[in-house]
Each structure stands twice: as C-alpha cells, then as structure tokens.
PDB file of C-alpha atoms in Angstrom:
ATOM      1  CA  UNK O 557      69.329  -1.491 -74.324  1.00 49.00           C
ATOM      2  CA  UNK O 558      66.627   0.811 -73.282  1.00 61.00           C
ATOM      3  CA  UNK O 559      65.929   1.891 -76.722  1.00 63.00           C
ATOM      4  CA  UNK O 560      65.479  -1.687 -77.596  1.00 66.00           C
ATOM      5  CA  UNK O 561      62.984  -2.234 -74.601  1.00 66.00           C
ATOM      6  CA  UNK O 562      60.920   0.656 -75.936  1.00 70.00           C
ATOM      7  CA  UNK O 563      60.695  -0.533 -79.265  1.00 83.00           C
ATOM      8  CA  UNK O 564      59.773  -3.980 -77.982  1.00 86.00           C
ATOM      9  CA  UNK O 565      57.039  -2.820 -75.980  1.00 86.00           C
ATOM     10  CA  UNK O 566      55.826  -0.488 -78.666  1.00 87.00           C
ATOM     11  CA  UNK O 567      55.762  -3.569 -80.974  1.00 89.00           C
ATOM     12  CA  UNK O 568      53.881  -5.747 -78.496  1.00 91.00           C
ATOM     13  CA  UNK O 569      51.360  -2.967 -77.905  1.00 92.00           C
ATOM     14  CA  UNK O 570      50.761  -2.631 -81.509  1.00 92.00           C
ATOM     15  CA  UNK O 571      50.411  -6.313 -81.989  1.00 93.00           C
ATOM     16  CA  UNK O 572      47.907  -6.409 -79.259  1.00 94.00           C
ATOM     17  CA  UNK O 573      45.999  -3.679 -80.550  1.00 95.00           C
ATOM     18  CA  UNK O 574      45.838  -5.355 -84.142  1.00 95.00           C
ATOM     19  CA  UNK O 575      44.733  -8.679 -82.550  1.00 96.00           C
ATOM     20  CA  UNK O 576      42.107  -6.961 -80.295  1.00 96.00           C
ATOM     21  CA  UNK O 577      40.864  -5.308 -83.339  1.00 95.00           C
ATOM     22  CA  UNK O 578      40.462  -8.661 -85.149  1.00 97.00           C
ATOM     23  CA  UNK O 579      38.887 -10.005 -82.082  1.00 96.00           C
ATOM     24  CA  UNK O 580      36.350  -6.987 -81.947  1.00 95.00           C
ATOM     25  CA  UNK O 581      35.459  -7.710 -85.561  1.00 95.00           C
ATOM     26  CA  UNK O 582      34.774 -11.430 -84.943  1.00 95.00           C
ATOM     27  CA  UNK O 583      32.678 -10.453 -81.898  1.00 95.00           C
ATOM     28  CA  UNK O 584      30.877  -7.832 -83.804  1.00 95.00           C
ATOM     29  CA  UNK O 585      30.085 -10.393 -86.549  1.00 94.00           C
ATOM     30  CA  UNK O 586      28.662 -12.703 -83.883  1.00 93.00           C
ATOM     31  CA  UNK O 587      26.532  -9.812 -82.607  1.00 93.00           C
ATOM     32  CA  UNK O 588      25.129  -9.251 -85.958  1.00 93.00           C
ATOM     33  CA  UNK O 589      24.900 -12.713 -87.070  1.00 91.00           C
ATOM     34  CA  UNK O 590      24.204 -14.488 -83.652  1.00 80.00           C
ATOM     35  CA  UNK O 591      21.037 -16.876 -84.332  1.00 87.00           C
ATOM     36  CA  UNK O 592      19.702 -16.553 -80.698  1.00 88.00           C
ATOM     37  CA  UNK O 593      19.464 -13.689 -78.087  1.00 87.00           C
ATOM     38  CA  UNK O 594      21.792 -15.172 -75.660  1.00 88.00           C
ATOM     39  CA  UNK O 595      24.454 -15.382 -78.480  1.00 90.00           C
ATOM     40  CA  UNK O 596      24.206 -11.504 -78.886  1.00 91.00           C
ATOM     41  CA  UNK O 597      24.531 -11.004 -75.177  1.00 91.00           C
ATOM     42  CA  UNK O 598      27.704 -12.913 -74.762  1.00 91.00           C
ATOM     43  CA  UNK O 599      28.976 -11.168 -77.888  1.00 93.00           C
ATOM     44  CA  UNK O 600      28.273  -7.696 -76.374  1.00 91.00           C
ATOM     45  CA  UNK O 601      29.944  -8.774 -73.020  1.00 91.00           C
ATOM     46  CA  UNK O 602      32.982  -9.981 -74.985  1.00 93.00           C
ATOM     47  CA  UNK O 603      33.149  -6.624 -76.915  1.00 93.00           C
ATOM     48  CA  UNK O 604      33.131  -4.827 -73.465  1.00 92.00           C
ATOM     49  CA  UNK O 605      35.990  -7.127 -72.416  1.00 93.00           C
ATOM     50  CA  UNK O 606      37.942  -6.432 -75.550  1.00 95.00           C
ATOM     51  CA  UNK O 607      37.318  -2.594 -75.167  1.00 93.00           C
ATOM     52  CA  UNK O 608      38.920  -2.771 -71.771  1.00 94.00           C
ATOM     53  CA  UNK O 609      41.852  -4.604 -73.434  1.00 94.00           C
ATOM     54  CA  UNK O 610      42.024  -1.905 -76.166  1.00 94.00           C
ATOM     55  CA  UNK O 611      41.842   0.971 -73.614  1.00 93.00           C
ATOM     56  CA  UNK O 612      44.617  -0.623 -71.419  1.00 93.00           C
ATOM     57  CA  UNK O 613      46.886  -1.051 -74.520  1.00 92.00           C
ATOM     58  CA  UNK O 614      46.326   2.451 -75.769  1.00 92.00           C
ATOM     59  CA  UNK O 615      46.994   3.636 -72.287  1.00 91.00           C
ATOM     60  CA  UNK O 616      50.408   1.951 -72.393  1.00 90.00           C
ATOM     61  CA  UNK O 617      51.132   3.496 -75.882  1.00 88.00           C
ATOM     62  CA  UNK O 618      50.076   6.880 -74.885  1.00 89.00           C
ATOM     63  CA  UNK O 619      51.312   6.893 -71.337  1.00 86.00           C
ATOM     64  CA  UNK O 620      48.275   8.320 -69.928  1.00 85.00           C
ATOM     65  CA  UNK O 621      47.403   6.365 -66.661  1.00 84.00           C
ATOM     66  CA  UNK O 622      44.062   8.404 -66.372  1.00 83.00           C
ATOM     67  CA  UNK O 623      42.715   6.239 -69.211  1.00 85.00           C
ATOM     68  CA  UNK O 624      42.734   3.179 -66.852  1.00 86.00           C
ATOM     69  CA  UNK O 625      39.714   4.647 -64.864  1.00 84.00           C
ATOM     70  CA  UNK O 626      37.640   4.476 -68.071  1.00 84.00           C
ATOM     71  CA  UNK O 627      38.720   0.844 -68.507  1.00 88.00           C
ATOM     72  CA  UNK O 628      37.749   0.186 -64.943  1.00 86.00           C
ATOM     73  CA  UNK O 629      34.175   1.840 -65.551  1.00 84.00           C
ATOM     74  CA  UNK O 630      33.655  -0.134 -68.708  1.00 86.00           C
ATOM     75  CA  UNK O 631      34.493  -3.351 -67.159  1.00 86.00           C
ATOM     76  CA  UNK O 632      32.080  -2.736 -64.325  1.00 81.00           C
ATOM     77  CA  UNK O 633      29.368  -1.417 -66.421  1.00 80.00           C
ATOM     78  CA  UNK O 634      29.564  -4.311 -69.162  1.00 84.00           C
ATOM     79  CA  UNK O 635      29.035  -6.601 -66.321  1.00 82.00           C
ATOM     80  CA  UNK O 636      26.082  -4.758 -65.333  1.00 85.00           C
ATOM     81  CA  UNK O 637      24.657  -4.856 -68.690  1.00 85.00           C
ATOM     82  CA  UNK O 638      25.212  -8.543 -68.993  1.00 87.00           C
ATOM     83  CA  UNK O 639      23.466  -9.148 -65.786  1.00 86.00           C
ATOM     84  CA  UNK O 640      20.499  -6.947 -66.836  1.00 84.00           C
ATOM     85  CA  UNK O 641      20.359  -9.126 -70.334  1.00 86.00           C
ATOM     86  CA  UNK O 642      20.251 -12.178 -68.471  1.00 85.00           C
ATOM     87  CA  UNK O 643      17.455 -11.014 -66.216  1.00 82.00           C
ATOM     88  CA  UNK O 644      15.385 -10.121 -69.115  1.00 83.00           C
ATOM     89  CA  UNK O 645      16.256 -13.340 -71.187  1.00 84.00           C
ATOM     90  CA  UNK O 646      15.280 -15.333 -68.066  1.00 82.00           C
ATOM     91  CA  UNK O 647      11.886 -13.396 -67.647  1.00 81.00           C
ATOM     92  CA  UNK O 648      11.047 -13.906 -71.211  1.00 81.00           C
ATOM     93  CA  UNK O 649      11.592 -17.726 -70.988  1.00 78.00           C
ATOM     94  CA  UNK O 650       9.179 -17.754 -68.127  1.00 78.00           C
ATOM     95  CA  UNK O 651       6.649 -15.829 -70.138  1.00 76.00           C
ATOM     96  CA  UNK O 652       6.623 -18.300 -73.000  1.00 69.00           C
TER      97      UNK O 652
ATOM     98  CA  UNK W1494      16.134 -13.223 -60.508  1.00 62.00           C
ATOM     99  CA  UNK W1495      17.397 -15.705 -57.894  1.00 72.00           C
ATOM    100  CA  UNK W1496      21.061 -16.254 -58.382  1.00 81.00           C
ATOM    101  CA  UNK W1497      23.371 -17.156 -55.494  1.00 88.00           C
ATOM    102  CA  UNK W1498      26.361 -16.117 -57.410  1.00 88.00           C
ATOM    103  CA  UNK W1499      25.122 -12.735 -58.285  1.00 87.00           C
ATOM    104  CA  UNK W1500      23.930 -11.994 -54.786  1.00 89.00           C
ATOM    105  CA  UNK W1501      27.416 -13.014 -53.187  1.00 91.00           C
ATOM    106  CA  UNK W1502      29.144 -11.116 -56.081  1.00 88.00           C
ATOM    107  CA  UNK W1503      27.036  -8.071 -55.592  1.00 89.00           C
ATOM    108  CA  UNK W1504      27.926  -8.146 -51.882  1.00 89.00           C
ATOM    109  CA  UNK W1505      31.501  -7.585 -52.870  1.00 89.00           C
ATOM    110  CA  UNK W1506      30.817  -5.257 -55.681  1.00 87.00           C
ATOM    111  CA  UNK W1507      28.534  -2.747 -53.836  1.00 90.00           C
ATOM    112  CA  UNK W1508      31.157  -1.417 -51.560  1.00 92.00           C
ATOM    113  CA  UNK W1509      33.847  -1.562 -54.288  1.00 90.00           C
ATOM    114  CA  UNK W1510      31.689   0.591 -56.701  1.00 90.00           C
ATOM    115  CA  UNK W1511      30.561   3.127 -54.034  1.00 92.00           C
ATOM    116  CA  UNK W1512      34.312   3.430 -53.005  1.00 92.00           C
ATOM    117  CA  UNK W1513      35.155   3.898 -56.640  1.00 90.00           C
ATOM    118  CA  UNK W1514      32.440   6.573 -57.087  1.00 91.00           C
ATOM    119  CA  UNK W1515      33.820   8.676 -54.174  1.00 92.00           C
ATOM    120  CA  UNK W1516      37.200   8.310 -55.610  1.00 89.00           C
ATOM    121  CA  UNK W1517      35.847   9.800 -58.847  1.00 88.00           C
ATOM    122  CA  UNK W1518      34.042  12.388 -56.965  1.00 89.00           C
ATOM    123  CA  UNK W1519      37.059  13.671 -55.091  1.00 87.00           C
ATOM    124  CA  UNK W1520      39.551  13.533 -57.795  1.00 84.00           C
ATOM    125  CA  UNK W1521      37.228  15.329 -60.219  1.00 79.00           C
ATOM    126  CA  UNK W1522      38.524  18.759 -59.224  1.00 73.00           C
ATOM    127  CA  UNK W1523      41.863  18.543 -60.775  1.00 74.00           C
ATOM    128  CA  UNK W1524      41.658  15.296 -62.977  1.00 77.00           C
ATOM    129  CA  UNK W1525      38.966  13.629 -65.057  1.00 75.00           C
ATOM    130  CA  UNK W1526      35.899  12.518 -62.817  1.00 76.00           C
ATOM    131  CA  UNK W1527      33.714  14.746 -60.916  1.00 82.00           C
ATOM    132  CA  UNK W1528      30.190  14.736 -59.417  1.00 86.00           C
ATOM    133  CA  UNK W1529      28.452  13.442 -62.587  1.00 90.00           C
ATOM    134  CA  UNK W1530      30.554  10.329 -63.286  1.00 89.00           C
ATOM    135  CA  UNK W1531      30.860   9.540 -59.747  1.00 91.00           C
ATOM    136  CA  UNK W1532      27.241   9.693 -59.162  1.00 93.00           C
ATOM    137  CA  UNK W1533      26.481   7.429 -62.182  1.00 91.00           C
ATOM    138  CA  UNK W1534      28.782   4.882 -60.815  1.00 91.00           C
ATOM    139  CA  UNK W1535      27.060   4.935 -57.449  1.00 93.00           C
ATOM    140  CA  UNK W1536      23.528   4.673 -59.145  1.00 93.00           C
ATOM    141  CA  UNK W1537      24.825   1.747 -61.141  1.00 91.00           C
ATOM    142  CA  UNK W1538      26.045   0.222 -57.976  1.00 91.00           C
ATOM    143  CA  UNK W1539      22.496   0.274 -56.493  1.00 92.00           C
ATOM    144  CA  UNK W1540      20.901  -0.881 -59.826  1.00 90.00           C
ATOM    145  CA  UNK W1541      23.252  -3.916 -59.513  1.00 89.00           C
ATOM    146  CA  UNK W1542      22.032  -4.420 -55.906  1.00 90.00           C
ATOM    147  CA  UNK W1543      18.552  -4.030 -57.198  1.00 89.00           C
ATOM    148  CA  UNK W1544      19.180  -6.792 -59.895  1.00 85.00           C
ATOM    149  CA  UNK W1545      20.413  -9.278 -57.215  1.00 87.00           C
ATOM    150  CA  UNK W1546      18.019  -8.465 -54.239  1.00 88.00           C
ATOM    151  CA  UNK W1547      14.879  -6.708 -55.804  1.00 85.00           C
ATOM    152  CA  UNK W1548      14.260  -3.204 -56.409  1.00 84.00           C
ATOM    153  CA  UNK W1549      12.470  -2.569 -53.034  1.00 85.00           C
ATOM    154  CA  UNK W1550      15.518  -3.871 -51.211  1.00 86.00           C
ATOM    155  CA  UNK W1551      17.716  -1.475 -53.223  1.00 85.00           C
ATOM    156  CA  UNK W1552      15.644   1.348 -52.309  1.00 85.00           C
ATOM    157  CA  UNK W1553      15.966   0.017 -48.676  1.00 87.00           C
ATOM    158  CA  UNK W1554      19.839  -0.050 -48.934  1.00 87.00           C
ATOM    159  CA  UNK W1555      19.880   3.496 -50.221  1.00 87.00           C
ATOM    160  CA  UNK W1556      18.254   4.567 -46.980  1.00 85.00           C
ATOM    161  CA  UNK W1557      16.225   7.439 -48.517  1.00 85.00           C
ATOM    162  CA  UNK W1558      13.679   8.138 -51.363  1.00 88.00           C
ATOM    163  CA  UNK W1559      15.808   9.210 -54.390  1.00 90.00           C
ATOM    164  CA  UNK W1560      13.597  12.131 -54.904  1.00 91.00           C
ATOM    165  CA  UNK W1561      14.819  13.401 -51.564  1.00 93.00           C
ATOM    166  CA  UNK W1562      18.346  12.941 -52.808  1.00 92.00           C
ATOM    167  CA  UNK W1563      17.469  15.317 -55.777  1.00 94.00           C
ATOM    168  CA  UNK W1564      15.916  17.904 -53.301  1.00 94.00           C
ATOM    169  CA  UNK W1565      18.921  17.592 -50.970  1.00 94.00           C
ATOM    170  CA  UNK W1566      21.345  18.032 -53.848  1.00 94.00           C
ATOM    171  CA  UNK W1567      19.662  21.043 -55.324  1.00 94.00           C
ATOM    172  CA  UNK W1568      19.549  22.655 -51.929  1.00 94.00           C
ATOM    173  CA  UNK W1569      23.242  21.970 -51.409  1.00 92.00           C
ATOM    174  CA  UNK W1570      24.066  23.441 -54.935  1.00 91.00           C
ATOM    175  CA  UNK W1571      22.029  26.552 -54.039  1.00 92.00           C
ATOM    176  CA  UNK W1572      23.790  26.823 -50.746  1.00 90.00           C
ATOM    177  CA  UNK W1573      27.213  26.323 -52.143  1.00 89.00           C
ATOM    178  CA  UNK W1574      26.690  29.076 -54.723  1.00 87.00           C
ATOM    179  CA  UNK W1575      25.091  31.512 -52.338  1.00 88.00           C
ATOM    180  CA  UNK W1576      27.890  31.010 -49.743  1.00 85.00           C
ATOM    181  CA  UNK W1577      29.976  33.545 -51.754  1.00 84.00           C
ATOM    182  CA  UNK W1578      27.157  36.053 -51.227  1.00 86.00           C
ATOM    183  CA  UNK W1579      27.535  35.988 -47.570  1.00 85.00           C
ATOM    184  CA  UNK W1580      31.229  36.868 -47.958  1.00 83.00           C
ATOM    185  CA  UNK W1581      30.244  39.738 -50.219  1.00 84.00           C
ATOM    186  CA  UNK W1582      31.466  38.244 -53.305  1.00 84.00           C
ATOM    187  CA  UNK W1583      29.717  37.594 -56.679  1.00 86.00           C
ATOM    188  CA  UNK W1584      27.264  34.579 -56.780  1.00 85.00           C
ATOM    189  CA  UNK W1585      29.161  31.190 -57.197  1.00 79.00           C
ATOM    190  CA  UNK W1586      32.732  32.436 -56.527  1.00 82.00           C
ATOM    191  CA  UNK W1587      34.855  29.720 -55.086  1.00 81.00           C
ATOM    192  CA  UNK W1588      35.700  30.066 -51.504  1.00 81.00           C
ATOM    193  CA  UNK W1589      38.589  28.028 -50.161  1.00 82.00           C
ATOM    194  CA  UNK W1590      39.706  27.115 -46.796  1.00 79.00           C
ATOM    195  CA  UNK W1591      43.071  25.361 -46.257  1.00 81.00           C
ATOM    196  CA  UNK W1592      42.992  22.802 -43.389  1.00 80.00           C
ATOM    197  CA  UNK W1593      46.190  21.331 -42.137  1.00 80.00           C
ATOM    198  CA  UNK W1594      45.764  17.684 -41.498  1.00 80.00           C
ATOM    199  CA  UNK W1595      48.588  16.037 -39.392  1.00 78.00           C
ATOM    200  CA  UNK W1596      50.605  13.615 -41.313  1.00 76.00           C
ATOM    201  CA  UNK W1597      48.981  14.541 -44.600  1.00 76.00           C
ATOM    202  CA  UNK W1598      49.655  18.059 -45.431  1.00 76.00           C
ATOM    203  CA  UNK W1599      47.311  20.809 -46.475  1.00 78.00           C
ATOM    204  CA  UNK W1600      43.840  20.054 -47.411  1.00 77.00           C
ATOM    205  CA  UNK W1601      42.150  22.535 -49.766  1.00 79.00           C
ATOM    206  CA  UNK W1602      38.478  22.475 -49.032  1.00 81.00           C
ATOM    207  CA  UNK W1603      36.069  24.778 -50.770  1.00 82.00           C
ATOM    208  CA  UNK W1604      32.530  25.490 -52.086  1.00 84.00           C
ATOM    209  CA  UNK W1605      33.234  23.981 -55.477  1.00 85.00           C
ATOM    210  CA  UNK W1606      33.740  20.683 -53.640  1.00 87.00           C
ATOM    211  CA  UNK W1607      30.305  21.172 -52.107  1.00 89.00           C
ATOM    212  CA  UNK W1608      28.894  21.843 -55.562  1.00 90.00           C
ATOM    213  CA  UNK W1609      30.373  18.481 -56.768  1.00 91.00           C
ATOM    214  CA  UNK W1610      28.771  16.616 -54.014  1.00 92.00           C
ATOM    215  CA  UNK W1611      25.613  18.150 -54.862  1.00 93.00           C
ATOM    216  CA  UNK W1612      25.758  17.227 -58.443  1.00 93.00           C
ATOM    217  CA  UNK W1613      26.541  13.583 -57.239  1.00 94.00           C
ATOM    218  CA  UNK W1614      23.644  13.662 -55.209  1.00 94.00           C
ATOM    219  CA  UNK W1615      21.192  14.771 -57.980  1.00 95.00           C
ATOM    220  CA  UNK W1616      22.725  12.347 -60.429  1.00 95.00           C
ATOM    221  CA  UNK W1617      22.248   9.530 -58.022  1.00 94.00           C
ATOM    222  CA  UNK W1618      18.750  10.708 -57.144  1.00 94.00           C
ATOM    223  CA  UNK W1619      17.642  11.231 -60.902  1.00 95.00           C
ATOM    224  CA  UNK W1620      19.015   7.826 -62.155  1.00 93.00           C
ATOM    225  CA  UNK W1621      17.564   5.788 -59.437  1.00 93.00           C
ATOM    226  CA  UNK W1622      14.207   7.437 -59.394  1.00 92.00           C
ATOM    227  CA  UNK W1623      14.027   6.374 -63.018  1.00 92.00           C
ATOM    228  CA  UNK W1624      15.523   3.033 -62.927  1.00 89.00           C
ATOM    229  CA  UNK W1625      14.203   1.550 -59.592  1.00 88.00           C
ATOM    230  CA  UNK W1626      10.468   1.991 -60.761  1.00 87.00           C
ATOM    231  CA  UNK W1627      11.262   0.488 -64.067  1.00 83.00           C
ATOM    232  CA  UNK W1628      12.922  -2.699 -62.181  1.00 78.00           C
ATOM    233  CA  UNK W1629      10.000  -3.014 -60.074  1.00 74.00           C
ATOM    234  CA  UNK W1630       7.582  -4.002 -62.836  1.00 64.00           C
TER     235      UNK W1630
END
C-alpha cells in the first residue's frame, strides 16, 4: 500500500516536471518571439511562476524542504521584476 | 507609477518581505540563508515600496540614509570581530553566551550572529544606495 503510494507520488511529480518543462519551453518561445515588449514581460513572469513550480516539484522528489525558501524568494522577486518592467513600459508610452 | 492595486499590495507585502528577511537572517547560522540573502530580500522590499510610492517615500520609510546603514554595518562587523580581542582570544573568534529563555529553552547568542546582522545592514545599505537614486530619475 505504502509502496504504491510512493510510486504514485513519484509518477505524479515526474509528470508535473515534464509538463513544467514543456510549459517552460513554450514560455521561452514567447519570450524570444514575442512581437511586443509586454508579451516578453508576461512571458518572463510566466517563466518565474513555472520555475517556482519546478522547484516545488523537485523539492517533493528530493525531500529537501529547504528548497521551498528558494521558491518563495523566486516568487517574490519575479513579481518585483514584473512591476519594474511595467513601470518602464508605462514610462516609455508617456515619452512617445 | 500611480496604481491603487500596487499600493495596496505593497502595504501587505512590505511587512511580509521584511519578516521573511529577518527569518532568513536568523536561520542562516545552521541552514541556508544568512545576512546576505536576508539583506537582499529586505532591500527588494524597499525597492517595491519605492515603485509604489516613489523613491523619496521609500527613503523616508527606511528611516535613515542608506549610506549610514553601510557605516553602521561595517562598524558592527569590526566590533563583533574585535570583541574576541577583549576576551584575550585571536581576532574574530566566535564568543557564545547561552541565555535561558523561559518557555523556549536555551538561546545561543554570539558574535557570529552580530556579524551576520552587520552583513545584513551593509547589503541593505549598498543595494538601496544604488537602486534608490536610479529610481528617482
């Protein structure tokens, strides 16, 4: 029973990591391609959120709760970066 | 930038980020964390405040000139290092005192903790004295 639960958890985490990797690739595609600057900013924010998910999933896989603090810091700093980008996008619009 | 959402969110985020930075600072002795990462998180809290309310307001919220924080931190670092000299031990030897706190247990306080606080102050001071003038323009 417990063995089954462990393999189920490991399968779910591995699947989550694979899907996060795919999402990361798609977000990166938007970051490179993104016709406008706001597209790229949103893509960068999305990459930050996916990174938090990857760290959390890896944390479960390796059973290292310390990694969750890194996820917290990434979540907070990615938000800050998006705010800063929004600030400069808005200012550039005013200049034009 | 004049956004009500950002300003309200910042009011919740600033205490949360500062609390998290102190948590990182205090935990840094035995586990990942420490003065440097804690200081960076605290500095990013004030940068966020600067984005929401303006750089001048962030400097006001900090309560002191960031350059004074650098000075205070360096002074504290020298003090924590040379405290060992007063105890007739080599420079920067860690001195520890065990304080019994009722209902909590033994609290180990020492000069390495003071040194971590000094690093924290210097990191906050350096980061903000770089970022706040940039944001003012």
